[in-house]
Short mmCIF file of C-alpha atoms in Angstrom, two decimals:
data_model
loop_
_atom_site.label_atom_id
_atom_site.label_comp_id
_atom_site.label_asym_id
_atom_site.label_seq_id
_atom_site.Cartn_x
_atom_site.Cartn_y
_atom_site.Cartn_z
CA MET R 1278 0.31 0.15 0.14
CA SER R 1279 1.43 3.43 -0.76
CA LYS R 1280 2.33 6.13 1.80
CA THR R 1281 -0.77 7.81 3.33
CA LYS R 1282 0.10 11.77 3.21
CA ILE R 1283 -1.94 13.68 5.58
CA ARG R 1284 -1.45 17.39 5.49
CA ILE R 1285 -2.78 20.26 7.96
CA ASP R 1286 -3.13 23.70 7.11
CA TYR R 1287 -1.96 25.91 9.55
CA ASP R 1288 -2.94 29.30 8.71
CA LYS R 1289 -6.41 27.70 9.56
CA CYS R 1290 -5.37 25.59 12.78
CA GLY R 1291 -2.90 25.97 15.02
CA GLU R 1292 -1.08 28.57 17.15
CA ASN R 1293 -1.09 30.73 13.96
CA GLY R 1294 -4.75 29.91 13.05
CA LYS R 1295 -8.02 31.19 14.27
CA VAL R 1296 -8.70 28.01 15.83
CA ASP R 1297 -7.14 26.84 19.32
CA PRO R 1298 -6.84 23.06 18.78
CA ARG R 1299 -7.34 22.24 22.72
CA ASP R 1300 -10.87 23.80 22.08
CA CYS R 1301 -11.98 21.99 18.72
CA ARG R 1302 -10.04 18.74 19.07
CA LYS R 1303 -12.38 17.12 16.73
CA CYS R 1304 -9.92 15.39 14.16
CA LEU R 1305 -8.92 13.38 17.46
CA GLU R 1306 -12.02 12.77 18.83
CA VAL R 1307 -12.98 11.02 15.55
CA CYS R 1308 -9.78 9.31 14.84
CA ASP R 1309 -9.79 5.64 15.99
CA PRO R 1310 -6.29 4.29 15.33
CA CYS R 1311 -5.33 7.97 16.91
CA VAL R 1312 -3.24 9.44 14.06
CA PHE R 1313 -3.06 12.78 15.30
CA LEU R 1314 -1.27 13.93 18.44
CA MET R 1315 -1.88 17.59 20.20
CA HIS R 1316 1.08 18.88 21.29
CA GLU R 1317 2.80 22.57 22.39
CA ALA R 1318 4.05 24.82 19.41
CA LEU R 1319 7.82 24.26 19.24
CA GLY R 1320 9.48 27.42 18.66
CA CYS R 1321 6.88 29.49 20.26
CA LYS R 1322 7.26 32.06 23.19
CA GLU R 1323 5.32 30.92 26.16
CA GLU R 1324 4.71 33.36 29.20
CA ASP R 1325 4.16 30.85 31.75
CA PRO R 1326 5.93 27.56 30.49
CA TYR R 1327 4.18 25.46 33.01
CA ASN R 1328 1.28 26.50 31.50
CA PRO R 1329 1.31 27.08 27.52
CA GLN R 1330 -0.94 28.39 25.38
CA HIS R 1331 0.32 27.57 21.95
CA TRP R 1332 -1.00 24.33 20.75
CA ARG R 1333 -1.22 22.82 17.67
CA ILE R 1334 -2.18 19.07 15.90
CA THR R 1335 0.54 17.23 14.01
CA PRO R 1336 -0.55 13.70 12.35
CA VAL R 1337 1.90 11.80 13.52
CA TRP R 1338 1.22 8.29 12.58
CA PRO R 1339 0.03 8.34 9.20
CA SER R 1340 0.70 4.88 8.66
CA VAL R 1341 -2.05 3.35 11.03
CA CYS R 1342 -4.34 5.84 8.88
CA THR R 1343 -6.89 3.83 7.69
CA ARG R 1344 -8.41 6.22 5.33
CA CYS R 1345 -11.47 7.03 6.75
CA PHE R 1346 -12.50 10.45 5.96
CA TYR R 1347 -13.69 11.26 9.24
CA CYS R 1348 -11.23 13.74 10.42
CA VAL R 1349 -11.73 15.47 6.52
CA LYS R 1350 -15.42 15.65 7.38
CA ALA R 1351 -15.11 16.73 11.11
CA CYS R 1352 -12.58 19.38 10.44
CA PRO R 1353 -14.97 22.85 10.77
CA GLU R 1354 -12.08 24.71 9.46
CA LYS R 1355 -11.74 22.51 6.28
CA ALA R 1356 -7.75 22.45 7.27
CA ILE R 1357 -7.22 18.43 6.65
CA LYS R 1358 -5.87 16.77 3.42
CA ILE R 1359 -5.05 13.45 2.72
CA SER R 1360 -3.61 11.97 -0.36
CA TRP R 1361 -1.46 9.00 -1.31
CA MET D 109 12.29 -12.77 34.63
CA CYS D 110 13.45 -10.21 32.24
CA ASP D 111 16.99 -8.38 31.65
CA TRP D 112 15.66 -5.48 33.53
CA CYS D 113 15.12 -7.53 37.19
CA LEU D 114 18.59 -9.28 36.75
CA LYS D 115 20.08 -5.70 36.71
CA HIS D 116 17.74 -3.57 38.64
CA GLY D 117 15.82 -6.37 40.73
CA ASN D 118 17.68 -7.40 43.32
CA GLY D 119 16.85 -11.21 43.08
CA LYS D 120 12.85 -10.10 42.55
CA LYS D 121 10.67 -8.69 39.75
CA TRP D 122 12.38 -5.11 39.03
CA TYR D 123 9.06 -3.36 40.32
CA MET D 124 9.38 -5.52 43.45
CA ASN D 125 12.36 -4.01 44.25
CA ALA D 126 11.78 -1.39 47.03
CA LYS D 127 15.16 0.68 46.70
CA ASN D 128 13.74 1.62 42.94
CA TYR D 129 10.77 3.92 44.51
CA SER D 130 13.24 5.48 47.21
CA ASN D 131 13.72 9.18 47.53
CA GLU D 132 17.42 8.85 47.67
CA LEU D 133 16.94 7.37 44.28
CA ALA D 134 15.76 10.35 43.26
CA LYS D 135 17.68 12.65 44.68
CA ASP D 136 20.77 10.91 44.00
CA LEU D 137 19.88 10.75 40.09
CA ASP D 138 18.47 14.86 40.50
CA LEU D 139 15.20 14.08 39.64
CA GLU D 140 13.16 16.52 40.45
CA ASP D 141 14.70 19.00 37.84
CA TYR D 142 14.81 16.37 35.26
CA LEU D 143 11.02 15.43 35.36
CA THR D 144 9.94 19.04 35.50
CA GLU D 145 11.68 19.62 32.38
CA GLN D 146 10.40 16.28 30.58
CA TRP D 147 6.95 16.79 31.78
CA MET D 148 6.49 20.10 30.79
CA ASN D 149 7.62 19.30 27.11
CA PHE D 150 6.11 15.84 27.29
CA GLU D 151 3.81 15.99 24.49
CA THR D 152 6.41 17.21 21.80
CA VAL D 153 8.13 14.30 22.45
CA PHE D 154 7.14 12.58 19.42
CA ILE D 155 7.74 15.50 16.86
CA ARG D 156 11.08 16.73 18.33
CA LYS D 157 14.01 16.26 15.92
CA ILE D 158 16.57 13.88 17.52
CA MET D 159 19.92 14.02 15.07
CA GLY D 160 17.47 15.43 12.60
CA ILE D 161 14.81 12.78 12.82
CA SER D 162 11.39 12.74 14.44
CA SER D 163 8.98 10.34 15.11
CA LYS D 164 6.69 11.53 12.54
CA GLY D 165 5.59 8.87 10.12
CA LEU D 166 7.37 6.41 12.04
CA GLY D 167 6.12 3.43 10.48
CA TYR D 168 7.33 4.08 7.37
CA LYS D 169 10.40 5.40 8.41
CA LEU D 170 11.53 2.07 10.23
CA LYS D 171 10.12 -0.04 7.00
CA MET D 172 12.91 1.71 4.88
CA PRO D 173 15.83 -0.69 4.47
CA ILE D 174 18.89 -0.23 6.23
CA ILE D 175 17.89 2.98 7.79
CA GLY D 176 15.18 1.59 9.21
CA ARG D 177 17.07 -0.89 11.12
CA VAL D 178 19.82 1.49 12.44
CA LEU D 179 16.41 3.95 13.67
CA ARG D 180 14.96 0.71 15.74
CA TRP D 181 18.40 0.43 17.16
CA LEU D 182 18.60 4.05 18.02
CA ALA D 183 15.06 4.39 19.07
CA GLU D 184 15.34 1.35 21.44
CA ARG D 185 19.32 2.55 23.06
CA MET D 186 17.20 5.69 23.70
CA ILE D 187 14.48 4.23 25.12
CA HIS D 188 16.42 1.72 27.78
CA SER D 189 19.24 4.48 27.99
CA GLU D 190 20.69 4.11 31.79
CA SER D 191 23.22 6.80 30.42
CA LYS D 192 24.53 9.95 33.21
CA ASN D 193 23.41 12.52 30.48
CA ARG D 194 19.71 11.67 29.68
CA ASN D 195 17.78 14.32 27.61
CA PRO D 196 14.73 15.70 29.45
CA MET D 197 13.24 16.17 26.15
CA ARG D 198 13.14 12.75 24.62
CA ALA D 199 12.07 9.92 26.42
CA ASP D 200 15.28 8.60 27.82
CA GLY D 201 14.91 5.79 30.03
CA HIS D 202 11.09 5.87 30.07
CA PHE D 203 9.83 2.56 29.66
CA GLY D 204 7.40 0.02 31.32
CA GLN D 205 5.59 -3.28 31.84
CA VAL D 206 2.08 -4.42 32.00
CA LEU D 207 1.55 -5.85 35.30
CA PRO D 208 -1.77 -7.54 36.49
CA LEU D 209 -4.03 -5.89 39.09
CA GLU D 210 -2.62 -8.14 41.98
CA ASP D 211 1.07 -6.73 41.38
CA ALA D 212 -0.09 -3.27 41.22
CA GLN D 213 -1.84 -3.52 44.40
CA ILE D 214 1.25 -4.72 45.98
CA ILE D 215 3.21 -1.89 44.89
CA LEU D 216 0.42 0.93 45.93
CA SER D 217 -0.17 -0.65 49.54
CA GLU D 218 3.65 -1.01 50.29
CA LEU D 219 6.71 0.17 47.98
CA ALA D 220 4.97 3.91 46.14
CA ALA D 221 6.52 6.31 47.60
CA GLU D 222 4.28 9.08 49.33
CA PRO D 223 2.56 11.59 47.91
CA ILE D 224 -0.11 9.78 45.47
CA MET D 225 -2.05 11.17 43.33
CA GLU D 226 -3.95 10.89 40.24
CA ASN D 227 -3.55 13.06 37.44
CA TYR D 228 -4.91 13.52 33.61
CA CYS D 229 -3.62 10.71 31.36
CA MET D 230 -1.90 12.73 29.42
CA CYS D 231 -1.70 9.92 26.17
CA ARG D 232 -5.44 10.03 26.21
CA TRP D 233 -5.30 14.07 25.91
CA MET D 234 -2.81 14.47 23.48
CA GLN D 235 -4.12 11.33 21.43
CA LYS D 236 -7.64 11.23 21.74
CA GLY D 237 -8.41 15.07 22.69
CA LYS D 238 -9.89 13.12 26.39
CA LYS D 239 -9.24 14.36 29.65
CA GLU D 240 -9.83 11.25 32.14
CA ALA D 241 -7.80 11.03 35.36
CA CYS D 242 -6.83 7.44 35.39
CA CYS D 243 -3.02 7.90 35.94
CA ILE D 244 -1.52 6.94 39.57
CA ASN D 245 1.85 8.82 39.73
CA PHE D 246 4.08 8.88 43.20
CA GLY D 247 7.07 10.25 44.71
CA VAL D 248 8.82 13.16 43.01
CA LEU D 249 6.63 12.80 40.22
CA SER D 250 3.49 14.08 42.13
CA GLY D 251 5.31 17.33 43.29
CA VAL D 252 6.57 17.97 39.74
CA ILE D 253 3.00 16.97 37.94
CA GLU D 254 1.08 19.56 41.13
CA LYS D 255 2.90 22.56 39.25
CA LEU D 256 1.14 21.95 35.38
CA PRO D 257 -2.45 22.82 35.36
CA ARG D 258 -3.04 20.81 32.41
CA PHE D 259 -2.78 17.77 33.89
CA ILE D 260 -4.78 18.58 37.55
CA PRO D 261 -8.53 17.27 37.61
CA LYS D 262 -10.17 20.48 38.93
CA ASP D 263 -13.92 18.60 39.90
CA ARG D 264 -12.04 16.10 42.50
CA VAL D 265 -9.44 15.26 44.69
CA VAL D 266 -6.25 14.41 43.27
CA MET D 267 -4.28 13.66 46.39
CA LEU D 268 -4.60 9.97 47.43
CA ASP D 269 -4.07 7.88 50.49
CA ARG D 270 -2.83 4.22 49.26
CA GLU D 271 -6.16 2.65 50.42
CA GLN D 272 -8.14 5.11 47.65
CA ALA D 273 -5.43 4.46 45.27
CA MET D 274 -5.86 0.63 45.27
CA GLU D 275 -9.73 1.18 45.02
CA ARG D 276 -9.29 3.74 41.93
CA LEU D 277 -7.04 1.39 40.19
CA GLU D 278 -9.33 -1.45 40.87
CA GLU D 279 -12.10 0.46 39.03
CA HIS D 280 -9.92 1.13 35.85
CA ASN D 281 -8.77 -2.39 35.64
CA LYS D 282 -12.53 -3.76 35.92
CA LYS D 283 -13.50 -0.97 33.38
CA GLY D 284 -10.78 -2.93 30.92
CA TYR D 285 -8.02 -0.49 31.23
CA ILE D 286 -4.35 -2.23 31.29
CA ALA D 287 -2.41 -1.70 34.64
CA SER D 288 1.13 -0.59 33.61
CA VAL D 289 4.17 0.29 35.59
CA TRP D 290 6.62 2.84 34.36
CA PHE D 291 10.68 3.67 34.92
CA GLN D 292 11.33 7.24 34.53
CA PRO D 293 14.00 7.04 34.16
CA VAL D 294 15.43 3.73 34.78
CA PRO D 295 15.61 2.97 37.44
CA TYR D 296 13.35 5.15 39.34
CA ILE D 297 9.78 3.96 39.08
CA CYS D 298 7.06 6.53 39.67
CA ALA D 299 4.17 5.48 37.65
CA ILE D 300 1.21 3.09 37.56
CA CYS D 301 -0.91 3.59 34.57
CA SER D 302 -4.01 2.36 33.85
CA CYS D 303 -3.60 2.31 29.49
CA GLU D 304 -5.70 1.65 26.56
CA THR D 305 -4.50 1.17 22.85
CA PRO D 306 -4.08 2.77 20.43
CA GLU D 307 -4.03 5.98 22.66
CA CYS D 308 -0.97 5.03 24.99
CA GLY D 309 2.15 6.10 23.59
CA GLY D 310 4.05 2.93 25.17
CA LEU D 311 1.74 0.59 23.73
CA ARG D 312 1.55 2.55 20.60
CA LEU D 313 5.30 1.68 19.95
CA ARG D 314 4.95 -1.50 21.04
CA ASN D 315 1.92 -2.64 19.18
CA ASP D 316 2.41 -0.87 16.00
CA PHE D 317 6.07 -0.74 15.69
CA ASN D 318 7.37 -3.80 17.94
CA LEU D 319 9.63 -1.28 19.68
CA LYS D 320 10.00 -2.53 23.27
CA ALA D 321 8.74 0.77 25.29
CA VAL D 322 6.37 -1.74 27.13
CA TYR D 323 7.04 -5.12 28.11
CA LYS D 324 4.64 -8.21 28.40
CA ALA D 325 4.01 -8.77 32.24
CA GLU D 326 5.43 -11.51 34.09
CA TYR D 327 2.52 -13.60 33.42
CA ILE D 328 0.57 -15.27 30.95
CA ILE D 329 -3.34 -16.29 30.28
CA GLN D 330 -4.00 -19.67 30.73
CA LEU D 331 -7.76 -21.06 29.81
CA ASP D 332 -9.56 -24.04 30.58
CA HIS D 333 -11.26 -26.01 27.79
CA ASP D 334 -14.00 -27.00 30.38
CA LYS D 335 -14.86 -24.36 32.23
CA CYS D 336 -15.37 -21.86 29.16
CA GLU D 337 -18.96 -21.73 27.98
CA GLY D 338 -18.43 -19.71 24.86
CA CYS D 339 -20.20 -16.40 26.39
CA LYS D 340 -17.32 -14.12 24.78
CA ALA D 341 -18.05 -11.51 27.59
CA CYS D 342 -13.96 -11.65 27.67
CA VAL D 343 -13.41 -10.87 24.03
CA SER D 344 -14.35 -7.48 24.31
CA MET D 345 -12.00 -6.69 27.15
CA CYS D 346 -9.14 -7.42 24.96
CA GLN D 347 -7.19 -4.84 24.12
CA PHE D 348 -4.38 -6.81 22.41
CA SER D 349 -7.02 -8.81 19.94
CA ALA D 350 -5.56 -12.19 21.81
CA ILE D 351 -9.01 -13.80 22.23
CA ARG D 352 -11.13 -15.30 19.85
CA PHE D 353 -14.38 -16.39 19.49
CA ILE D 354 -14.57 -19.94 17.60
CA PRO D 355 -18.37 -20.61 16.49
CA SER D 356 -17.72 -24.32 16.00
CA ILE D 357 -16.52 -25.59 19.69
CA ASN D 358 -18.25 -22.94 20.97
CA ARG D 359 -15.28 -21.54 23.01
CA VAL D 360 -12.81 -18.81 23.24
CA MET D 361 -9.52 -19.45 21.57
CA ILE D 362 -6.38 -17.60 22.52
CA ASP D 363 -3.57 -16.18 20.70
CA TYR D 364 -0.56 -16.55 23.61
CA ASP D 365 2.07 -14.55 21.14
CA LYS D 366 -0.49 -11.47 21.66
CA CYS D 367 -1.33 -12.17 25.56
CA PHE D 368 0.61 -9.23 27.61
CA GLY D 369 -0.71 -10.71 30.53
CA CYS D 370 -2.64 -8.12 32.17
CA GLY D 371 -5.37 -10.55 33.27
CA VAL D 372 -8.45 -7.70 32.91
CA CYS D 373 -10.08 -10.62 30.76
CA ARG D 374 -10.21 -12.52 34.09
CA HIS D 375 -12.49 -9.64 35.42
CA ALA D 376 -15.39 -10.54 32.37
CA CYS D 377 -15.51 -14.59 33.13
CA LYS D 378 -18.14 -15.55 35.08
CA PHE D 379 -17.14 -19.03 35.03
CA ASP D 380 -13.65 -18.95 36.67
CA ALA D 381 -11.76 -20.34 33.35
CA LEU D 382 -9.13 -17.75 32.50
CA GLN D 383 -6.30 -18.06 34.94
CA LEU D 384 -2.63 -16.02 35.30
CA ILE D 385 0.25 -18.26 35.48
CA PRO D 386 3.65 -17.03 35.49
CA ARG D 387 4.80 -16.69 32.22
CA GLU D 388 8.12 -18.86 32.55
CA GLU D 389 6.19 -21.83 33.49
CA TYR D 390 4.42 -21.76 29.53
CA PRO D 391 7.13 -23.18 27.61
CA GLY D 392 7.52 -21.48 24.16
CA PHE D 393 6.67 -17.97 25.88
CA ASP D 394 8.89 -18.14 28.72
CA GLY D 395 11.69 -15.28 28.31
CA LYS D 396 9.08 -13.65 25.78
CA TYR D 397 8.71 -10.27 27.25
#
């Protein structure tokens, strides 16, 4: 099987987009094999390092993706693209 | 017994050695700062580049010829690292083992260093967007996690006494979560988790990529063929798909290669057909952790 490529448009979601992944996180919830990872954005200046405020979502395990497209449908910003 | 028992078990299983829980050990290894740094950045551990390579797309990277093998060797060396200059930004020396409820109860009642706390599971939060308080941490780590608001449940007590901790663990175990005990970093032990696949970061590495981030338990399940009535209740409890129902013989079958020995399936069995036995007593599966 060819490699699954999952891309997230970080202009729409993440520390620079208008959606905070921590409030939305719809893609994480619908993903049965848990392909996505929600994490603090690297390289951002945090006021309180114990309580970081800049978050983004990375499709970190594309090899377990089942290509069900639930995340694409669930994303309110249409920020996720899957290809192979 | 595995290599880690020989190294850190003092003649027992590694997690039964009281020394591995002691505050003195934490002090010797200067773990308070180390764990603070690690827990502040733990969600980023899979996307941080180590020597130019991150875990992103690890499944594909490990399949590459030659490079995949080198990568596997490097990853396992990092997970099992006992070196002096471990990096808190990575999961250096952080691995664990599945264990049955009975062993976990012994740890919580006798060995774990106080204070004991129950906080939000990080894996479920970062991989499933779900906040569920089911990680029991103890010793130095409790003080570290207290400072991080995203892991602290607001609506309930987080500090537990030994009795409460045992009750909570039993509750999770009966729900179908797998108890696991963790080195963080080896040889210090400071957590008992109630894991679930596929959210758990450690079980992800083990099940999907066969990296030894979690070891199988010191036990393995045994099925009494005569007692099994074929109710299939245990099938839904197994997180490792090691139990399968065979209609023609009207009972379940166990794939011993997949069995981690967590013993969670026993909670579902009404006919006492499932028993845990020590792994070393089962020929062919002894030494397979």
